[in-house]
């Protein structure tokens, strides 16, 4: 074979290999373009950190996300947060698609490294992946722990705690003391005691430690620590240190719960056990019974579309309920305190109106609604009934610092000091017109619908 034939033969062989490859790559590109997901819009991003720099202005992430969504005019917005893909939902219509239309696909909560450490990998109901185990836990909550009849059974505990709260404030507020009262701390302690007594039947000896640990867990579990955003990097996790702190907290929580179980078991087997009425069953008894009797997988995020945009498998979907609750599209003067906006009862808070979802919605809606309402309603009604509330001298309502603190739940960053003036008749133990006896918190309860 001469040189020319040799070259032509070589060229032909190259072409025979290249042309199919080129055609295949062209076809792949056309197919990919045709099937390229239509991701939601988002702001400009940087390498490595993605969109994190847009959130650096404030530690209050919900505010930064709301601001960004508004500026991008994006009720559904895509963000790359370090190594994580996230979609932020900031409108009621999109929230409805997440929590109703795609309820099943969204039913496994994302678990950041910090949450994984504090929640022991998702053993409890709140972070258990959607599946058989979660269904069992949910059934247990609905039928045994948080049912309407169980919540009713703790009525005496609630009334007792509310009475102590009112008495404590009255003692501090009545002359000659007449001091300012830290209402945040007092209400938090009272509601916690009520919940702990419902769980164990007694005040927990190590209550302060337990409440402090829970408060810390709620503060660090937001999912926005550096270790959460770069989960594959051991270096970032080591420098950030939050996961290590979370592990220590989880150990502490388990220790405290073990202690509570032991204390409860001892009490149940002690001399008073025989006199305990059968209906005197607390939440810990129910759990221990089920543990003895026996009883008690993971389905992930399918890809789906929200308002026409593709949300890919593995994406974290954040419904910014805070932003939706402040959207003038749904609320008249959203930043103004107007309790009368709820008077007609036109807005549902049980997960059907997606512009107001304080308890969430869909499959993972809060199962503790009845328990929560019974406590909140009584405490608020008792304090409003017994006292006139005043701000500390010289402070006007517009000067009140209403800023919130970042955490799993958003609490006011500042403790509220209130001057409580007992309504004089009630302060002196005035008469209940029906019974002729002093008005008590039980009378307040009776007035409730
Ligand atoms: C005013 C008080 C409360 C509020 C505002 C509240 C709010 C919420 C919210 C927003 C969720 C997430 C729902 C979702 O993902 O769609 C939730 C979940 C949950 N809440 Fe509450 N909650 C309150 C009180 C309680 C109480 C008193 C209990 C128990 C005694 C409780 C137990 C739970 C549990 C176990 C979950 C996780 C449910 C699951 O993942 O299946 N909550 N709560």
CSV table of C-alpha atoms and ligand atoms in Angstrom, one decimal:
chain,number,residue,atom,x,y,z
A,1,UNK,CA,0.0,0.0,0.0
A,2,UNK,CA,1.5,3.4,-1.0
A,3,UNK,CA,1.5,6.4,1.4
A,4,UNK,CA,-1.7,8.0,0.0
A,5,UNK,CA,-3.7,4.9,0.3
A,6,UNK,CA,-2.4,4.4,3.8
A,7,UNK,CA,-3.4,7.9,4.8
A,8,UNK,CA,-6.9,7.5,3.2
A,9,UNK,CA,-7.4,4.2,5.0
A,10,UNK,CA,-6.4,5.8,8.3
A,11,UNK,CA,-8.7,8.8,7.7
A,12,UNK,CA,-11.6,6.5,6.9
A,13,UNK,CA,-11.1,4.5,10.1
A,14,UNK,CA,-11.0,7.7,12.2
A,15,UNK,CA,-14.1,9.0,10.5
A,16,UNK,CA,-15.9,5.6,11.0
A,17,UNK,CA,-15.2,6.0,14.8
A,18,UNK,CA,-15.7,9.8,15.0
A,19,UNK,CA,-18.9,10.2,13.0
A,20,UNK,CA,-21.0,7.9,15.2
A,21,UNK,CA,-19.5,9.6,18.3
A,22,UNK,CA,-20.3,13.0,17.0
A,23,UNK,CA,-23.8,11.9,16.1
A,24,UNK,CA,-24.3,10.3,19.5
A,25,UNK,CA,-23.1,13.4,21.3
A,26,UNK,CA,-25.3,15.7,19.1
A,27,UNK,CA,-28.3,13.5,19.9
A,28,UNK,CA,-27.4,13.5,23.6
A,29,UNK,CA,-27.2,17.3,23.6
A,30,UNK,CA,-30.5,17.6,21.8
A,31,UNK,CA,-32.2,15.2,24.2
A,32,UNK,CA,-30.6,16.9,27.2
A,33,UNK,CA,-31.8,20.3,25.9
A,34,UNK,CA,-35.2,18.9,25.4
A,35,UNK,CA,-35.3,17.3,28.9
A,36,UNK,CA,-33.2,20.0,30.7
A,37,UNK,CA,-35.1,20.8,33.9
A,38,UNK,CA,-36.7,24.2,34.1
A,39,UNK,CA,-35.3,25.2,37.5
A,40,UNK,CA,-36.9,28.1,39.3
A,41,UNK,CA,-35.1,31.5,38.9
A,42,UNK,CA,-32.6,32.7,41.4
A,43,UNK,CA,-30.1,35.5,41.9
A,44,UNK,CA,-26.5,35.4,40.7
A,45,UNK,CA,-24.1,33.0,42.3
A,46,UNK,CA,-20.4,32.5,43.1
A,47,UNK,CA,-18.4,29.3,42.8
A,48,UNK,CA,-18.1,27.1,45.9
A,49,UNK,CA,-20.5,29.1,48.1
A,50,UNK,CA,-23.2,29.4,45.6
A,51,UNK,CA,-25.8,31.9,46.8
A,52,UNK,CA,-24.7,32.1,50.4
A,53,UNK,CA,-23.3,35.6,50.1
A,54,UNK,CA,-26.9,36.9,49.5
A,55,UNK,CA,-27.8,35.7,53.0
A,56,UNK,CA,-24.9,37.2,54.8
A,57,UNK,CA,-26.6,40.5,55.7
A,58,UNK,CA,-28.6,39.2,58.7
A,59,UNK,CA,-28.5,36.1,60.9
A,60,UNK,CA,-32.3,36.0,60.5
A,61,UNK,CA,-32.4,33.7,57.5
A,62,UNK,CA,-36.2,33.9,57.0
A,63,UNK,CA,-35.9,37.6,56.6
A,64,UNK,CA,-33.0,37.4,54.1
A,65,UNK,CA,-34.8,34.8,52.1
A,66,UNK,CA,-38.0,36.9,52.0
A,67,UNK,CA,-36.0,39.9,50.9
A,68,UNK,CA,-34.2,38.0,48.2
A,69,UNK,CA,-37.5,36.4,46.9
A,70,UNK,CA,-39.0,39.9,46.7
A,71,UNK,CA,-36.1,41.4,44.9
A,72,UNK,CA,-36.0,38.5,42.4
A,73,UNK,CA,-39.8,38.6,42.1
A,74,UNK,CA,-39.6,34.8,42.6
A,75,UNK,CA,-42.3,33.1,44.7
A,76,UNK,CA,-40.4,29.9,43.9
A,77,UNK,CA,-36.7,30.5,44.0
A,78,UNK,CA,-33.7,28.2,43.4
A,79,UNK,CA,-30.7,28.6,45.7
A,80,UNK,CA,-27.4,26.8,45.9
A,81,UNK,CA,-26.4,26.9,49.5
A,82,UNK,CA,-22.8,25.6,49.8
A,83,UNK,CA,-23.2,22.0,48.6
A,84,UNK,CA,-26.9,21.9,48.9
A,85,UNK,CA,-29.7,22.6,46.4
A,86,UNK,CA,-32.6,24.4,47.9
A,87,UNK,CA,-35.9,25.8,46.6
A,88,UNK,CA,-37.6,28.5,48.6
A,89,UNK,CA,-41.3,28.9,48.5
A,90,UNK,CA,-42.7,32.3,49.4
A,91,UNK,CA,-46.3,32.4,48.2
A,92,UNK,CA,-49.5,30.7,49.4
A,93,UNK,CA,-50.2,29.2,46.0
A,94,UNK,CA,-46.7,27.6,45.9
A,95,UNK,CA,-47.0,26.5,49.5
A,96,UNK,CA,-50.3,24.8,48.6
A,97,UNK,CA,-48.5,22.8,45.9
A,98,UNK,CA,-45.7,21.8,48.3
A,99,UNK,CA,-47.9,20.9,51.3
A,100,UNK,CA,-51.1,19.6,49.5
A,101,UNK,CA,-50.4,18.6,45.9
A,102,UNK,CA,-46.9,17.1,46.5
A,103,UNK,CA,-47.5,16.2,50.2
A,104,UNK,CA,-46.2,12.7,49.9
A,105,UNK,CA,-43.1,13.5,47.8
A,106,UNK,CA,-42.3,16.2,50.4
A,107,UNK,CA,-43.1,14.1,53.5
A,108,UNK,CA,-39.5,13.3,54.5
A,109,UNK,CA,-37.9,16.3,56.3
A,110,UNK,CA,-34.4,17.2,55.2
A,111,UNK,CA,-32.0,16.5,58.0
A,112,UNK,CA,-28.9,18.7,58.3
A,113,UNK,CA,-25.8,17.4,60.0
A,114,UNK,CA,-26.6,19.3,63.2
A,115,UNK,CA,-30.2,18.0,63.3
A,116,UNK,CA,-29.0,14.5,62.5
A,117,UNK,CA,-26.8,14.7,65.6
A,118,UNK,CA,-29.4,16.1,67.9
A,119,UNK,CA,-32.2,14.0,66.6
A,120,UNK,CA,-30.2,10.8,66.9
A,121,UNK,CA,-30.4,10.2,63.1
A,122,UNK,CA,-34.2,10.7,63.0
A,123,UNK,CA,-35.4,8.2,65.7
A,124,UNK,CA,-38.2,10.5,66.9
A,125,UNK,CA,-41.4,11.4,65.1
A,126,UNK,CA,-40.3,14.9,63.9
A,127,UNK,CA,-37.4,13.7,61.8
A,128,UNK,CA,-38.3,10.2,61.2
A,129,UNK,CA,-38.3,9.6,57.4
A,130,UNK,CA,-41.7,9.2,55.8
A,131,UNK,CA,-42.4,5.5,56.0
A,132,UNK,CA,-43.7,2.7,58.3
A,133,UNK,CA,-41.9,3.8,61.4
A,134,UNK,CA,-43.2,7.4,61.1
A,135,UNK,CA,-46.7,6.1,60.4
A,136,UNK,CA,-46.6,4.1,63.7
A,137,UNK,CA,-45.3,7.0,65.6
A,138,UNK,CA,-48.0,9.3,64.2
A,139,UNK,CA,-50.7,6.8,65.0
A,140,UNK,CA,-49.4,6.5,68.5
A,141,UNK,CA,-49.5,10.3,68.9
A,142,UNK,CA,-53.0,10.7,67.4
A,143,UNK,CA,-54.6,7.8,69.3
A,144,UNK,CA,-52.7,7.7,72.6
A,145,UNK,CA,-50.5,10.7,73.4
A,146,UNK,CA,-52.2,13.8,72.0
A,147,UNK,CA,-55.8,12.7,71.4
A,148,UNK,CA,-58.6,15.1,72.4
A,149,UNK,CA,-59.5,12.9,75.4
A,150,UNK,CA,-55.9,12.7,76.6
A,151,UNK,CA,-55.5,16.5,76.3
A,152,UNK,CA,-58.8,16.8,78.3
A,153,UNK,CA,-57.4,14.4,81.0
A,154,UNK,CA,-54.7,17.0,81.8
A,155,UNK,CA,-57.1,19.8,82.5
A,156,UNK,CA,-56.5,19.8,86.2
A,157,UNK,CA,-52.8,20.1,85.6
A,158,UNK,CA,-53.3,23.0,83.3
A,159,UNK,CA,-55.6,24.8,85.7
A,160,UNK,CA,-53.3,24.2,88.6
A,161,UNK,CA,-50.3,25.6,86.7
A,162,UNK,CA,-52.3,28.6,85.4
A,163,UNK,CA,-53.5,29.4,89.0
A,164,UNK,CA,-49.9,29.3,90.2
A,165,UNK,CA,-48.9,31.6,87.4
A,166,UNK,CA,-51.6,34.1,88.2
A,167,UNK,CA,-50.8,33.9,92.0
A,168,UNK,CA,-47.1,34.4,91.3
A,169,UNK,CA,-47.6,37.4,89.2
A,170,UNK,CA,-50.2,38.9,91.6
A,171,UNK,CA,-47.7,38.5,94.5
A,172,UNK,CA,-45.0,40.3,92.5
A,173,UNK,CA,-47.4,42.9,91.1
A,174,UNK,CA,-49.6,43.8,94.1
A,175,UNK,CA,-48.4,46.7,96.3
A,176,UNK,CA,-46.2,47.2,98.2
A,177,UNK,CA,-43.9,45.3,95.7
A,178,UNK,CA,-45.5,46.4,92.4
A,179,UNK,CA,-42.6,45.2,90.4
A,180,UNK,CA,-42.2,44.8,86.7
A,181,UNK,CA,-42.7,41.2,85.8
A,182,UNK,CA,-40.7,39.3,83.2
A,183,UNK,CA,-43.7,37.8,81.5
A,184,UNK,CA,-41.7,35.8,78.9
A,185,UNK,CA,-39.8,33.8,81.5
A,186,UNK,CA,-42.9,33.3,83.7
A,187,UNK,CA,-45.1,32.1,80.9
A,188,UNK,CA,-42.4,29.8,79.5
A,189,UNK,CA,-41.8,28.2,82.9
A,190,UNK,CA,-45.5,27.7,83.5
A,191,UNK,CA,-46.2,26.1,80.1
A,192,UNK,CA,-43.1,23.9,80.4
A,193,UNK,CA,-44.2,22.8,83.8
A,194,UNK,CA,-47.7,22.0,82.6
A,195,UNK,CA,-46.2,19.9,79.7
A,196,UNK,CA,-43.7,18.1,81.9
A,197,UNK,CA,-46.4,17.3,84.5
A,198,UNK,CA,-48.5,15.9,81.7
A,199,UNK,CA,-45.6,13.7,80.6
A,200,UNK,CA,-44.5,12.5,84.0
A,201,UNK,CA,-47.2,13.4,86.5
A,202,UNK,CA,-44.7,15.4,88.6
A,203,UNK,CA,-42.4,18.3,88.3
A,204,UNK,CA,-39.1,17.1,86.9
A,205,UNK,CA,-36.3,17.5,89.3
A,206,UNK,CA,-33.8,18.5,86.6
A,207,UNK,CA,-36.2,20.7,84.8
A,208,UNK,CA,-33.8,23.7,84.5
A,209,UNK,CA,-31.2,21.5,82.8
A,210,UNK,CA,-33.8,20.0,80.5
A,211,UNK,CA,-35.3,23.3,79.4
A,212,UNK,CA,-31.8,24.9,78.9
A,213,UNK,CA,-30.7,22.0,76.7
A,214,UNK,CA,-33.9,22.1,74.6
A,215,UNK,CA,-33.5,25.9,74.2
A,216,UNK,CA,-29.9,25.3,73.0
A,217,UNK,CA,-31.0,22.6,70.6
A,218,UNK,CA,-33.7,24.8,69.1
A,219,UNK,CA,-31.1,27.6,68.6
A,220,UNK,CA,-28.6,25.5,66.7
A,221,UNK,CA,-30.9,23.3,64.7
A,222,UNK,CA,-31.7,25.9,61.9
A,223,UNK,CA,-29.7,24.0,59.2
A,224,UNK,CA,-27.7,27.0,58.3
A,225,UNK,CA,-24.4,26.3,60.2
A,226,UNK,CA,-21.3,25.9,58.0
A,227,UNK,CA,-21.1,22.2,58.8
A,228,UNK,CA,-24.7,21.8,57.5
A,229,UNK,CA,-24.0,23.6,54.3
A,230,UNK,CA,-20.8,21.8,53.4
A,231,UNK,CA,-21.6,18.3,54.8
A,232,UNK,CA,-18.9,16.5,52.8
A,233,UNK,CA,-16.0,18.6,54.3
A,234,UNK,CA,-14.6,17.3,57.6
A,235,UNK,CA,-12.4,20.4,57.8
A,236,UNK,CA,-15.4,22.7,57.7
A,237,UNK,CA,-17.2,20.6,60.3
A,238,UNK,CA,-14.2,20.7,62.6
A,239,UNK,CA,-13.8,24.5,62.3
A,240,UNK,CA,-17.5,25.1,62.6
A,241,UNK,CA,-17.8,22.8,65.6
A,242,UNK,CA,-21.7,22.9,65.7
A,243,UNK,CA,-22.1,19.2,64.9
A,244,UNK,CA,-19.8,18.4,67.9
A,245,UNK,CA,-21.8,20.6,70.2
A,246,UNK,CA,-25.0,19.0,68.8
A,247,UNK,CA,-23.7,15.5,69.6
A,248,UNK,CA,-22.9,16.6,73.2
A,249,UNK,CA,-26.5,18.0,73.5
A,250,UNK,CA,-28.0,14.8,72.2
A,251,UNK,CA,-26.1,12.8,74.8
A,252,UNK,CA,-27.2,15.2,77.5
A,253,UNK,CA,-30.9,15.0,76.4
A,254,UNK,CA,-30.8,11.2,76.4
A,255,UNK,CA,-29.2,11.2,79.9
A,256,UNK,CA,-32.0,13.5,81.1
A,257,UNK,CA,-34.7,11.4,79.6
A,258,UNK,CA,-33.2,8.2,81.1
A,259,UNK,CA,-33.2,9.9,84.4
A,260,UNK,CA,-36.8,11.0,84.0
A,261,UNK,CA,-37.8,7.4,83.1
A,262,UNK,CA,-36.0,6.0,86.2
A,263,UNK,CA,-37.5,8.6,88.5
A,264,UNK,CA,-41.0,7.8,87.1
A,265,UNK,CA,-40.5,4.1,87.4
A,266,UNK,CA,-39.4,4.4,91.0
A,267,UNK,CA,-42.4,6.5,91.8
A,268,UNK,CA,-44.7,4.0,90.1
A,269,UNK,CA,-43.2,1.1,92.1
A,270,UNK,CA,-43.1,3.1,95.3
A,271,UNK,CA,-45.7,3.1,98.2
A,272,UNK,CA,-48.0,5.6,96.4
A,273,UNK,CA,-48.2,3.4,93.3
A,274,UNK,CA,-51.2,1.4,94.7
A,275,UNK,CA,-53.2,4.6,95.3
A,276,UNK,CA,-52.6,6.0,91.8
A,277,UNK,CA,-55.9,6.0,90.0
A,278,UNK,CA,-56.0,4.1,86.8
A,279,UNK,CA,-56.9,7.2,84.8
A,280,UNK,CA,-53.8,8.9,86.2
A,281,UNK,CA,-51.8,7.7,83.2
A,282,UNK,CA,-49.2,10.1,82.0
A,283,UNK,CA,-47.5,10.2,78.7
A,284,UNK,CA,-44.4,8.4,80.0
A,285,UNK,CA,-46.7,5.6,81.3
A,286,UNK,CA,-48.2,5.3,77.8
A,287,UNK,CA,-44.8,5.1,76.2
A,288,UNK,CA,-43.5,2.6,78.7
A,289,UNK,CA,-46.6,0.4,78.3
A,290,UNK,CA,-46.3,0.4,74.5
A,291,UNK,CA,-42.6,-0.4,74.9
A,292,UNK,CA,-43.5,-3.4,76.9
A,293,UNK,CA,-46.4,-4.5,74.7
A,294,UNK,CA,-44.3,-4.0,71.5
A,295,UNK,CA,-45.4,-2.1,68.5
A,296,UNK,CA,-43.8,0.2,66.8
A,297,UNK,CA,-38.1,2.7,56.0
A,298,UNK,CA,-37.5,5.9,53.9
A,299,UNK,CA,-39.3,7.2,51.0
A,300,UNK,CA,-37.5,10.3,49.4
A,301,UNK,CA,-38.2,13.6,47.9
A,302,UNK,CA,-39.9,12.3,44.0
A,303,UNK,CA,-39.0,15.0,41.6
A,304,UNK,CA,-42.0,17.3,41.1
A,305,UNK,CA,-43.1,20.6,39.7
A,306,UNK,CA,-44.0,23.7,41.7
A,307,UNK,CA,-45.7,26.5,39.8
A,308,UNK,CA,-44.4,24.8,36.6
A,309,UNK,CA,-40.7,24.8,37.8
A,310,UNK,CA,-38.8,21.5,38.2
A,311,UNK,CA,-37.8,20.6,41.7
A,312,UNK,CA,-35.2,17.8,41.5
A,313,UNK,CA,-34.9,14.8,43.8
A,314,UNK,CA,-32.7,15.6,46.8
A,315,UNK,CA,-33.5,19.4,46.8
A,316,UNK,CA,-34.4,20.9,50.1
A,317,UNK,CA,-37.7,22.7,49.9
A,318,UNK,CA,-38.2,25.6,52.4
A,319,UNK,CA,-41.6,27.0,52.8
A,320,UNK,CA,-41.1,30.5,54.2
A,321,UNK,CA,-44.3,30.7,56.2
A,322,UNK,CA,-42.9,33.8,57.9
A,323,UNK,CA,-42.7,35.7,54.5
A,324,UNK,CA,-46.1,34.5,53.4
A,325,UNK,CA,-47.6,35.7,56.7
A,326,UNK,CA,-46.3,39.2,55.9
A,327,UNK,CA,-47.3,39.4,52.3
A,328,UNK,CA,-49.6,42.4,51.7
A,329,UNK,CA,-51.2,40.3,49.0
A,330,UNK,CA,-53.0,38.2,51.7
A,331,UNK,CA,-52.8,40.5,54.7
A,332,UNK,CA,-54.0,44.0,55.2
A,333,UNK,CA,-51.1,46.0,56.9
A,334,UNK,CA,-49.3,42.7,57.7
A,335,UNK,CA,-46.8,44.3,60.2
A,336,UNK,CA,-49.5,45.9,62.3
A,337,UNK,CA,-50.8,44.1,65.4
A,338,UNK,CA,-54.5,43.7,64.5
A,339,UNK,CA,-55.9,40.7,66.4
A,340,UNK,CA,-59.4,41.6,65.1
A,341,UNK,CA,-58.3,40.3,61.7
A,342,UNK,CA,-59.0,36.8,63.1
A,343,UNK,CA,-62.3,37.7,64.8
A,344,UNK,CA,-64.6,36.4,62.1
A,345,UNK,CA,-62.8,33.1,62.1
A,346,UNK,CA,-62.5,33.3,58.3
A,347,UNK,CA,-58.8,32.2,58.3
A,348,UNK,CA,-58.2,28.6,59.2
A,349,UNK,CA,-55.0,27.7,61.0
A,350,UNK,CA,-55.3,24.0,60.7
A,351,UNK,CA,-53.5,23.6,57.4
A,352,UNK,CA,-56.1,24.4,54.8
A,353,UNK,CA,-55.3,28.2,54.2
A,354,UNK,CA,-51.8,28.3,52.9
A,355,UNK,CA,-51.3,31.9,53.7
A,356,UNK,CA,-51.5,31.1,57.4
A,357,UNK,CA,-49.9,27.8,58.5
A,358,UNK,CA,-48.6,28.2,62.1
A,359,UNK,CA,-48.9,24.5,62.6
A,360,UNK,CA,-47.8,23.5,59.1
A,361,UNK,CA,-50.0,21.5,56.8
A,362,UNK,CA,-50.3,18.1,55.1
A,363,UNK,CA,-49.1,14.8,56.4
A,364,UNK,CA,-46.5,16.3,58.8
A,365,UNK,CA,-48.8,18.9,60.3
A,366,UNK,CA,-48.2,19.4,64.0
A,367,UNK,CA,-50.0,16.6,65.9
A,368,UNK,CA,-49.9,18.7,69.1
A,369,UNK,CA,-52.4,21.3,68.1
A,370,UNK,CA,-55.0,20.4,70.7
A,371,UNK,CA,-52.4,20.2,73.5
A,372,UNK,CA,-50.9,23.5,72.4
A,373,UNK,CA,-54.2,25.4,72.1
A,374,UNK,CA,-55.5,24.1,75.5
A,375,UNK,CA,-52.4,25.6,77.2
A,376,UNK,CA,-52.0,28.8,75.3
A,377,UNK,CA,-55.7,29.7,75.5
A,378,UNK,CA,-55.9,29.2,79.3
A,379,UNK,CA,-52.7,31.0,80.1
A,380,UNK,CA,-53.6,34.0,77.9
A,381,UNK,CA,-57.2,34.2,79.1
A,382,UNK,CA,-56.1,34.0,82.7
A,383,UNK,CA,-53.6,36.8,82.4
A,384,UNK,CA,-56.0,39.0,80.4
A,385,UNK,CA,-58.8,38.3,82.9
A,386,UNK,CA,-56.9,39.0,86.1
A,387,UNK,CA,-54.6,41.9,85.1
A,388,UNK,CA,-54.4,45.1,83.3
A,389,UNK,CA,-51.2,45.2,81.3
A,390,UNK,CA,-48.9,48.2,81.2
A,391,UNK,CA,-45.5,48.8,79.6
A,392,UNK,CA,-42.7,49.9,81.9
A,393,UNK,CA,-42.9,53.6,82.7
A,394,UNK,CA,-41.6,55.8,79.9
A,395,UNK,CA,-41.8,53.0,77.2
A,396,UNK,CA,-44.2,53.5,74.3
A,397,UNK,CA,-45.6,50.6,72.2
A,398,UNK,CA,-43.7,51.9,69.1
A,399,UNK,CA,-40.4,51.7,71.0
A,400,UNK,CA,-40.9,48.0,71.9
A,401,UNK,CA,-38.2,45.9,70.4
A,402,UNK,CA,-40.1,43.1,68.6
A,403,UNK,CA,-37.0,41.6,66.9
A,404,UNK,CA,-36.9,37.8,66.8
A,405,UNK,CA,-34.0,35.5,67.5
A,406,UNK,CA,-33.0,32.9,64.9
A,407,UNK,CA,-33.8,29.3,65.9
A,408,UNK,CA,-36.0,26.3,64.9
A,409,UNK,CA,-38.8,28.4,66.4
A,410,UNK,CA,-38.8,32.1,66.3
A,411,UNK,CA,-39.0,33.7,69.7
A,412,UNK,CA,-38.7,37.3,70.6
A,413,UNK,CA,-35.0,38.1,71.3
A,414,UNK,CA,-35.9,40.3,74.2
A,415,UNK,CA,-37.7,39.3,77.4
A,416,UNK,CA,-40.8,41.4,77.9
A,417,UNK,CA,-41.1,43.3,81.2
A,418,UNK,CA,-44.7,44.1,81.9
A,419,UNK,CA,-46.3,46.1,84.8
A,420,UNK,CA,-49.3,44.0,85.7
A,421,UNK,CA,-52.0,45.8,87.6
A,422,UNK,CA,-54.4,43.3,89.1
A,423,UNK,CA,-58.1,44.3,88.4
A,424,UNK,CA,-58.7,45.4,92.0
A,425,UNK,CA,-61.9,43.3,92.6
A,426,UNK,CA,-60.2,40.2,91.3
A,427,UNK,CA,-56.9,41.0,93.1
A,428,UNK,CA,-58.7,41.0,96.5
A,429,UNK,CA,-60.5,37.8,95.5
A,430,UNK,CA,-63.7,39.5,94.4
A,431,UNK,CA,-66.9,37.6,94.0
A,432,UNK,CA,-68.0,35.3,91.2
A,433,UNK,CA,-71.6,36.5,90.7
A,434,UNK,CA,-72.7,33.0,90.1
A,435,UNK,CA,-71.1,31.2,93.0
A,436,UNK,CA,-70.4,34.0,95.4
A,437,UNK,CA,-66.8,32.7,95.8
A,438,UNK,CA,-63.6,34.4,94.7
A,439,UNK,CA,-63.1,34.3,91.0
A,440,UNK,CA,-60.4,31.8,90.1
A,441,UNK,CA,-58.7,30.7,87.0
A,442,UNK,CA,-61.2,27.8,86.7
A,443,UNK,CA,-64.0,30.4,86.3
A,444,UNK,CA,-62.0,31.9,83.5
A,445,UNK,CA,-61.8,28.5,81.8
A,446,UNK,CA,-65.5,28.1,82.2
A,447,UNK,CA,-66.1,31.3,80.2
A,448,UNK,CA,-64.1,30.0,77.3
A,449,UNK,CA,-66.0,28.6,74.3
B,1,LIG,C1,-48.2,26.8,69.7
B,1,LIG,C2,-47.6,25.7,69.7
B,1,LIG,C3,-47.1,24.9,68.5
B,1,LIG,C4,-46.8,25.3,67.3
B,1,LIG,C5,-47.0,26.7,66.7
B,1,LIG,C6,-46.4,24.2,66.5
B,1,LIG,C7,-46.0,24.2,65.2
B,1,LIG,C8,-45.5,23.1,64.5
B,1,LIG,C9,-45.1,23.1,63.1
B,1,LIG,C10,-45.1,24.3,62.2
B,1,LIG,C11,-44.7,21.8,62.8
B,1,LIG,C12,-44.2,21.4,61.4
B,1,LIG,C13,-45.4,21.0,60.6
B,1,LIG,C14,-45.1,20.7,59.1
B,1,LIG,O1,-44.0,20.2,58.8
B,1,LIG,O2,-46.0,20.9,58.3
B,1,LIG,C15,-44.9,21.0,64.0
B,1,LIG,C16,-44.5,19.7,64.0
B,1,LIG,C17,-44.7,18.9,65.2
B,1,LIG,N1,-45.2,19.3,66.4
B,1,LIG,FE1,-45.8,21.1,66.9
B,1,LIG,N2,-46.4,23.1,67.4
B,1,LIG,C18,-46.8,23.5,68.6
B,1,LIG,C19,-47.0,22.7,69.7
B,1,LIG,C20,-46.7,21.3,69.8
B,1,LIG,C21,-46.9,20.5,71.0
B,1,LIG,C22,-47.5,21.0,72.3
B,1,LIG,C23,-46.6,19.3,70.6
B,1,LIG,C24,-46.6,18.0,71.5
B,1,LIG,C25,-47.0,17.9,72.7
B,1,LIG,C26,-46.1,19.3,69.2
B,1,LIG,C27,-45.6,18.2,68.6
B,1,LIG,C28,-45.1,18.2,67.2
B,1,LIG,C29,-44.6,17.1,66.6
B,1,LIG,C30,-44.4,15.7,67.2
B,1,LIG,C31,-44.3,17.5,65.3
B,1,LIG,C32,-43.7,16.7,64.1
B,1,LIG,C33,-44.8,15.9,63.4
B,1,LIG,C34,-44.3,15.1,62.2
B,1,LIG,O3,-43.2,15.3,61.7
B,1,LIG,O4,-45.0,14.1,61.9
B,1,LIG,N3,-46.2,20.6,68.8
B,1,LIG,N4,-45.4,21.8,65.0
